PDB file of C-alpha atoms in Angstrom:
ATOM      1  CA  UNK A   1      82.965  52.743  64.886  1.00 85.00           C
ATOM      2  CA  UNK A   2      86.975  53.669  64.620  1.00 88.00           C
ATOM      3  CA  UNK A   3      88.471  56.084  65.910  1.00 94.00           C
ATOM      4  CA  UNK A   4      91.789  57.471  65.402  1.00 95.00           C
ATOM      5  CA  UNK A   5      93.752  59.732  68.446  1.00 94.00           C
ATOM      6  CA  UNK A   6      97.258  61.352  67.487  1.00 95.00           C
ATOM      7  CA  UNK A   7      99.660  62.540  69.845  1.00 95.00           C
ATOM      8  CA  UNK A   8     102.958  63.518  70.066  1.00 97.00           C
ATOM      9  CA  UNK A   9     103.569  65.943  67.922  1.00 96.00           C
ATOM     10  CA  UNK A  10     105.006  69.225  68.347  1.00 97.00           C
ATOM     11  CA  UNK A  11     108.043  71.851  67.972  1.00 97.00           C
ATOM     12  CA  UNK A  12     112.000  70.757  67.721  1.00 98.00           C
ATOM     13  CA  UNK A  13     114.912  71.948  66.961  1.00 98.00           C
ATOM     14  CA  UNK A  14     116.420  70.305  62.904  1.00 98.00           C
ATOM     15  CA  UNK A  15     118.235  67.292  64.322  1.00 98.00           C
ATOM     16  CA  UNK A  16     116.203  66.221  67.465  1.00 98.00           C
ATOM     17  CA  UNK A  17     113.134  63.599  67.289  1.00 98.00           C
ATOM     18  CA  UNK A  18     110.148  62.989  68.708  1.00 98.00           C
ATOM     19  CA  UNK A  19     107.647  60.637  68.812  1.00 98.00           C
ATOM     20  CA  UNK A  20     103.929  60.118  67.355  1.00 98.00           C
ATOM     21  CA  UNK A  21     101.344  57.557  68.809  1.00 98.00           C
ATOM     22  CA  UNK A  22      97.907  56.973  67.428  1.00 97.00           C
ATOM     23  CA  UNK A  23      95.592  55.442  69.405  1.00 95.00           C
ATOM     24  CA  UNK A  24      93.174  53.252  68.084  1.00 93.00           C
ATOM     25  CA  UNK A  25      89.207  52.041  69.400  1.00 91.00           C
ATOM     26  CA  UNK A  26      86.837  49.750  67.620  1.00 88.00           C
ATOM     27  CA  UNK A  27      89.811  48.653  65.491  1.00 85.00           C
ATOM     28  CA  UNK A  28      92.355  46.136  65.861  1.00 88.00           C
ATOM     29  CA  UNK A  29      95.748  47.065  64.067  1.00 86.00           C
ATOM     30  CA  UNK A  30      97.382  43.711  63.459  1.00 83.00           C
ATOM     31  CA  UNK A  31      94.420  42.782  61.788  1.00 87.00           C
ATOM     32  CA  UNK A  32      95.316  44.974  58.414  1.00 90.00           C
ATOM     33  CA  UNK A  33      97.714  46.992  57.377  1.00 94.00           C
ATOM     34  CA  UNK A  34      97.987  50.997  59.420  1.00 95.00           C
ATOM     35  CA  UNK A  35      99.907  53.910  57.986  1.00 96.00           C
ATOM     36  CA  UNK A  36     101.489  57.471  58.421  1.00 98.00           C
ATOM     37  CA  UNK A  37     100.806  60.233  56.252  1.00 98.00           C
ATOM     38  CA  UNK A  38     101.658  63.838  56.272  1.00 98.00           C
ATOM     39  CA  UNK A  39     100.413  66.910  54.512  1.00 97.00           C
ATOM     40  CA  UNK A  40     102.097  70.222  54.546  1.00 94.00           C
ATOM     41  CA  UNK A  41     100.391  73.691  53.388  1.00 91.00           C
ATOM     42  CA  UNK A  42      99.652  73.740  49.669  1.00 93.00           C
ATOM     43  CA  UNK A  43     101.470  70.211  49.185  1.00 95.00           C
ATOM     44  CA  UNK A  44      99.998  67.040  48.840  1.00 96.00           C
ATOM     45  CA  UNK A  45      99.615  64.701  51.073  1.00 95.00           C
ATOM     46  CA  UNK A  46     102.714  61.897  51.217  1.00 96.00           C
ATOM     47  CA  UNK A  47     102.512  58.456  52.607  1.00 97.00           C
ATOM     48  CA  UNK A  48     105.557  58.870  55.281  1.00 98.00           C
ATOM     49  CA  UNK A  49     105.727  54.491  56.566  1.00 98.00           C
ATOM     50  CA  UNK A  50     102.788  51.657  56.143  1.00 97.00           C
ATOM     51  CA  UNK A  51     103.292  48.945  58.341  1.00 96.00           C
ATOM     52  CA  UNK A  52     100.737  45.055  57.365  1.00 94.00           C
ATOM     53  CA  UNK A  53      99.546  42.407  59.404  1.00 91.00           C
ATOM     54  CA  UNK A  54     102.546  40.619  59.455  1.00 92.00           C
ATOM     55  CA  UNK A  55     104.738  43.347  60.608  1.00 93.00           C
ATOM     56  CA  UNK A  56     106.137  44.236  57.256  1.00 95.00           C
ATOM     57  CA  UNK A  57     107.122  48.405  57.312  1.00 97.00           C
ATOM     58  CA  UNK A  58     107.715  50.500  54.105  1.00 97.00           C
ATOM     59  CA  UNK A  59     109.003  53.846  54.222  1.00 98.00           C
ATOM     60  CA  UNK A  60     108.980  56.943  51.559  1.00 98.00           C
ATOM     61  CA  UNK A  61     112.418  57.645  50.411  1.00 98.00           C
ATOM     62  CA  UNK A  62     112.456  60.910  52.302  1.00 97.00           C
ATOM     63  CA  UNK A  63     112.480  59.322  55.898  1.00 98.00           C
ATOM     64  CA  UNK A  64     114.240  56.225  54.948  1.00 97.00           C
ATOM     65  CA  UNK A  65     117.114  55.123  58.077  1.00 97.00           C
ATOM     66  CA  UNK A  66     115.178  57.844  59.956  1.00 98.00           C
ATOM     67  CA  UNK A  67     111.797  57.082  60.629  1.00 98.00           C
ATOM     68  CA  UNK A  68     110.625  54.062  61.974  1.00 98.00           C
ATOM     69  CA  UNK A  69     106.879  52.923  62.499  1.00 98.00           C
ATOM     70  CA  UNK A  70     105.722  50.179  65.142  1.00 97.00           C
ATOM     71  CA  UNK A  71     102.352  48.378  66.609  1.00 95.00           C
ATOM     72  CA  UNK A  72     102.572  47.818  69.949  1.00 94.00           C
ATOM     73  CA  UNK A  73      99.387  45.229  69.797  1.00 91.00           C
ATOM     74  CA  UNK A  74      98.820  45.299  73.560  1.00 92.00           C
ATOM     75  CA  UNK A  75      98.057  48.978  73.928  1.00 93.00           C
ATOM     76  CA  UNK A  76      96.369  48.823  70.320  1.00 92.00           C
ATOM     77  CA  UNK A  77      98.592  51.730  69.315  1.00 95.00           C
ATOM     78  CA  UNK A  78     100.605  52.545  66.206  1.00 96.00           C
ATOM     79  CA  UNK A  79     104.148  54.468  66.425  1.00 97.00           C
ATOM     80  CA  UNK A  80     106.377  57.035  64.557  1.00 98.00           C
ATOM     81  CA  UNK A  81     109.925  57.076  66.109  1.00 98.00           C
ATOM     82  CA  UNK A  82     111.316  60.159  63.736  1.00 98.00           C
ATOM     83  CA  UNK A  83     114.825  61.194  64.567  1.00 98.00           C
ATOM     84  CA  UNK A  84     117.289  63.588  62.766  1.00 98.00           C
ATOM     85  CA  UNK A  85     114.117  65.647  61.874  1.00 98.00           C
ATOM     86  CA  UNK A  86     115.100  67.850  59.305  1.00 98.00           C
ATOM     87  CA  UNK A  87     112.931  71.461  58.806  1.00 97.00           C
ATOM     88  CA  UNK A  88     111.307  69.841  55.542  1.00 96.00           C
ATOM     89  CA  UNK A  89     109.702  67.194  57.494  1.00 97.00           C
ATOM     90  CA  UNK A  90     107.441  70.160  59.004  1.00 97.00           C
ATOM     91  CA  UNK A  91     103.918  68.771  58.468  1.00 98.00           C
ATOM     92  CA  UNK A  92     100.387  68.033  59.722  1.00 98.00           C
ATOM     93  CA  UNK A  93     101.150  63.927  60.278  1.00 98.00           C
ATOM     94  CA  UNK A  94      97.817  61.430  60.094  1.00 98.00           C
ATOM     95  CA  UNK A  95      97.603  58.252  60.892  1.00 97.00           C
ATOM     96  CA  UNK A  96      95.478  55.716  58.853  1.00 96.00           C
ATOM     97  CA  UNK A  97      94.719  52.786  59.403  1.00 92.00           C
ATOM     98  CA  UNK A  98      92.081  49.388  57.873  1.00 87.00           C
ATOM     99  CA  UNK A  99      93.332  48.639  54.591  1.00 89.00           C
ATOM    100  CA  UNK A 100      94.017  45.413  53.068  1.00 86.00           C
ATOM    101  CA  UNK A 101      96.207  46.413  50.126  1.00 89.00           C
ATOM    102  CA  UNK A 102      98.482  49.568  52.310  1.00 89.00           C
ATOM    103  CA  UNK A 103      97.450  51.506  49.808  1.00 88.00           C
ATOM    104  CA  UNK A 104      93.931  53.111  50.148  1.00 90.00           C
ATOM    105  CA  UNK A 105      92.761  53.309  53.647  1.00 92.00           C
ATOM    106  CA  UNK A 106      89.566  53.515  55.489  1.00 91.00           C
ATOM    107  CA  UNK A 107      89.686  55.580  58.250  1.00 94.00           C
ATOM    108  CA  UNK A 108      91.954  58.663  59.248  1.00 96.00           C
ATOM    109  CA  UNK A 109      92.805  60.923  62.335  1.00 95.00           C
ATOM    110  CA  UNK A 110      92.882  64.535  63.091  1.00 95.00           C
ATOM    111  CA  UNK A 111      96.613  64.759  62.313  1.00 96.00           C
ATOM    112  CA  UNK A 112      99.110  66.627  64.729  1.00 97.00           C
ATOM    113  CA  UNK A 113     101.379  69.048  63.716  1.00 98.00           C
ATOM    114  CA  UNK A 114     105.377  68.268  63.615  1.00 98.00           C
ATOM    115  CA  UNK A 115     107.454  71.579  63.105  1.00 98.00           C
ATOM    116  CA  UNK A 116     111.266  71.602  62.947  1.00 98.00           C
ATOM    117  CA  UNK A 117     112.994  74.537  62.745  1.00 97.00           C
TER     118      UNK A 117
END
């Protein structure tokens, strides 16, 4: 069964950063590719960064230079280092993870919210 723990989210100031971890169980994340999402109040939800198996990472134009998503494989965990947060990146953030294509994924968290003012 995999579950899916975010953390790190919370309230800053446009131009500060923080930092999101998802925590992973009965799931491996080098083994496919993991991803960030976010979803904002009567907007869909955008991919924010993917990252594969081989370390690969793709970013939405939006965060581009940024936002910048990591695995660290020895605490199972994925990453999203976000700096010069900007109050449009305001949103519920997901991470998502077992997919083979970084496209459709299998399995989600409960989000955490990011809010910049």
């Amino acid at each position: 069964h995999v579950q899916l723990v975010e953390s790190g989210g919370g309230s800053v100031q446009a131009g500060g950063s923080l930092r999101l971890s998802c925590a992973a169980s009965g799931y491996t994340f080098s083994n496919y590719c993991a991803g960030w999402f976010r979803q904002a109040p009567g907007k869909e939800r955008e991919r924010v960064a993917t990252i594969d198996s081989d370390g690969a990472t793709s970013y939405a134009d939006s965060v581009k230079d940024r936002f910048t998503t990591s695995v660290d494989n020895a605490k199972n965990s994925l990453y999203l280092q976000m700096n010069s947060l900007k109050p449009e990146d305001t949103s519920t953030y997901y991470c998502a993870a077992v997919s083979s294509d970084c496209v459709f994924f299998g399995y989600w968290g409960q989000g955490t919210q990011v809010t910049v003012s």
